[in-house]
Each structure stands twice: as C-alpha cells, then as structure tokens.
Protein backbone atom coordinates (compact mmCIF):
# COMPACT_ATOMS: atom_id res chain seq x y z
CA MET A 1 105.42 102.67 108.02
CA PRO A 2 101.82 103.30 106.87
CA PRO A 3 100.67 106.90 106.42
CA THR A 4 98.65 108.50 109.23
CA SER A 5 97.59 111.82 107.69
CA ILE A 6 96.13 113.21 104.49
CA ALA A 7 99.44 114.99 103.89
CA SER A 8 101.28 111.67 104.03
CA LEU A 9 98.78 110.13 101.57
CA ALA A 10 99.33 113.08 99.21
CA ALA A 11 103.06 112.39 99.25
CA LEU A 12 102.43 108.91 97.80
CA HIS A 13 101.20 110.38 94.46
CA THR A 14 98.69 107.53 94.08
CA TRP A 15 96.04 109.48 95.98
CA THR A 16 94.13 112.51 94.69
CA ILE A 17 93.64 115.16 97.37
CA THR A 18 91.32 118.10 96.72
CA SER A 19 91.16 121.36 98.64
CA THR A 20 90.36 124.99 97.96
CA GLY A 21 94.03 125.96 98.10
CA PRO A 22 97.39 125.10 99.64
CA GLU A 23 96.62 126.86 102.93
CA VAL A 24 93.04 125.54 103.24
CA HIS A 25 91.81 122.29 104.76
CA TRP A 26 91.37 119.31 102.42
CA HIS A 27 87.92 118.30 101.14
CA ASN A 28 88.47 114.83 99.71
CA ALA A 29 91.13 112.15 99.38
CA GLU A 30 90.54 109.43 96.85
CA ARG A 31 92.25 106.47 95.23
CA THR A 32 90.92 104.33 92.42
CA ILE A 33 92.10 100.77 91.89
CA ILE A 34 91.15 98.27 89.19
CA ALA A 35 91.58 94.81 90.65
CA ASP A 36 90.09 91.43 89.82
CA GLY A 37 88.08 93.02 87.01
CA ARG A 38 86.37 95.46 89.38
CA HIS A 39 86.61 99.21 89.76
CA TRP A 40 87.23 100.19 93.42
CA THR A 41 87.29 103.70 94.86
CA ILE A 42 88.53 104.45 98.36
CA GLY A 43 87.54 107.87 99.68
CA LEU A 44 88.07 109.99 102.77
CA THR A 45 86.35 113.27 103.60
CA PRO A 46 86.24 115.43 106.73
CA THR A 47 82.90 115.65 108.52
CA SER A 48 82.28 117.54 111.77
CA GLY A 49 84.99 118.35 114.26
CA ASP A 50 87.93 115.97 113.98
CA THR A 51 85.85 113.15 112.48
CA VAL A 52 86.60 111.75 109.04
CA ALA A 53 84.29 109.61 106.89
CA HIS A 54 85.83 106.73 104.96
CA MET A 55 83.99 104.99 102.12
CA LEU A 56 84.73 102.10 99.81
CA TRP A 57 82.88 101.80 96.51
CA SER A 58 82.81 98.89 94.11
CA GLY A 59 81.57 100.47 90.91
CA ASN A 60 78.63 102.64 92.04
CA ASP A 61 77.88 100.63 95.19
CA VAL A 62 79.08 101.70 98.63
CA VAL A 63 80.33 98.48 100.22
CA ALA A 64 81.82 99.92 103.41
CA HIS A 65 81.52 103.14 105.39
CA LEU A 66 83.37 104.11 108.57
CA ARG A 67 83.78 107.24 110.69
CA GLY A 68 86.67 107.97 112.98
CA SER A 69 89.87 109.92 113.46
CA GLU A 70 92.06 110.95 110.54
CA PRO A 71 95.08 108.87 111.63
CA ASP A 72 93.02 105.70 112.13
CA LEU A 73 91.10 106.00 108.88
CA VAL A 74 94.13 107.00 106.80
CA ARG A 75 95.83 103.81 108.03
CA THR A 76 92.68 101.84 107.21
CA ALA A 77 92.41 103.37 103.71
CA TYR A 78 96.05 102.57 103.03
CA ARG A 79 95.55 98.98 104.25
CA TRP A 80 92.44 98.56 102.08
CA ALA A 81 94.35 99.81 99.01
CA THR A 82 97.20 97.41 99.80
CA ASN A 83 94.76 94.50 100.21
CA LEU A 84 93.05 95.25 96.90
CA LEU A 85 96.39 95.48 95.11
CA LYS A 86 97.31 92.07 96.58
CA GLY A 87 94.15 90.56 95.12
CA ARG A 88 91.97 90.54 98.20
CA ARG A 89 88.52 91.39 96.82
CA ARG A 90 86.97 93.04 99.82
CA PRO A 91 89.19 94.61 102.45
CA GLU A 92 88.30 94.08 106.05
CA PRO A 93 86.41 97.19 107.25
CA GLN A 94 87.92 97.43 110.72
CA PRO A 95 89.79 100.61 111.75
CA SER A 96 93.44 100.19 112.73
C-alpha cells in the first residue's frame, strides 16, 4: 500500500524529512534519484493551511509543480519515485 503521510514516507528511510524537532511540524520531505543518467529530486513542503506543494526537479530545472492535500501528494510523490526507478524518465504529474 502506498504511503499517504509524511510520517509514512519517513518510515521508508529513502526520504529525508526535515523539521525543527520531533514534536514540531515537518518543513520538507525530499528524495533524490539518479536514473537514466539524470539527477532527479522529488520534494514536498507544507504551504498554507492543509495545502502541500510538490515539486519535481531534473538537475536545477523544475519540471513539475503541484499543490494539494498531503495524502494525495504523498501518494503522487511515491508514484513518481517508483516510476523513475522503473526507468520512466518523466513521471506523470497527475495527483492520485
């Protein structure tokens, strides 16, 4: 079952989650993948209210940007990572 929260991404140990402390809200979730000779970074960060921003970089270029709920975008980030690891160069940018 795909993860649906930042806490579930953190449990995978392939994601780096930053926060100001264990009892404080997270600031950034990130995963870097080298696939097909390219450096990809998938990132999530909270914005206002319950909205999360989700970005995909190829090198220094932002190639996709979404905003939505944490559960939807965590699933999307996980799917994008899976697609990249399977050799799909550019994940489809649709939320789950």
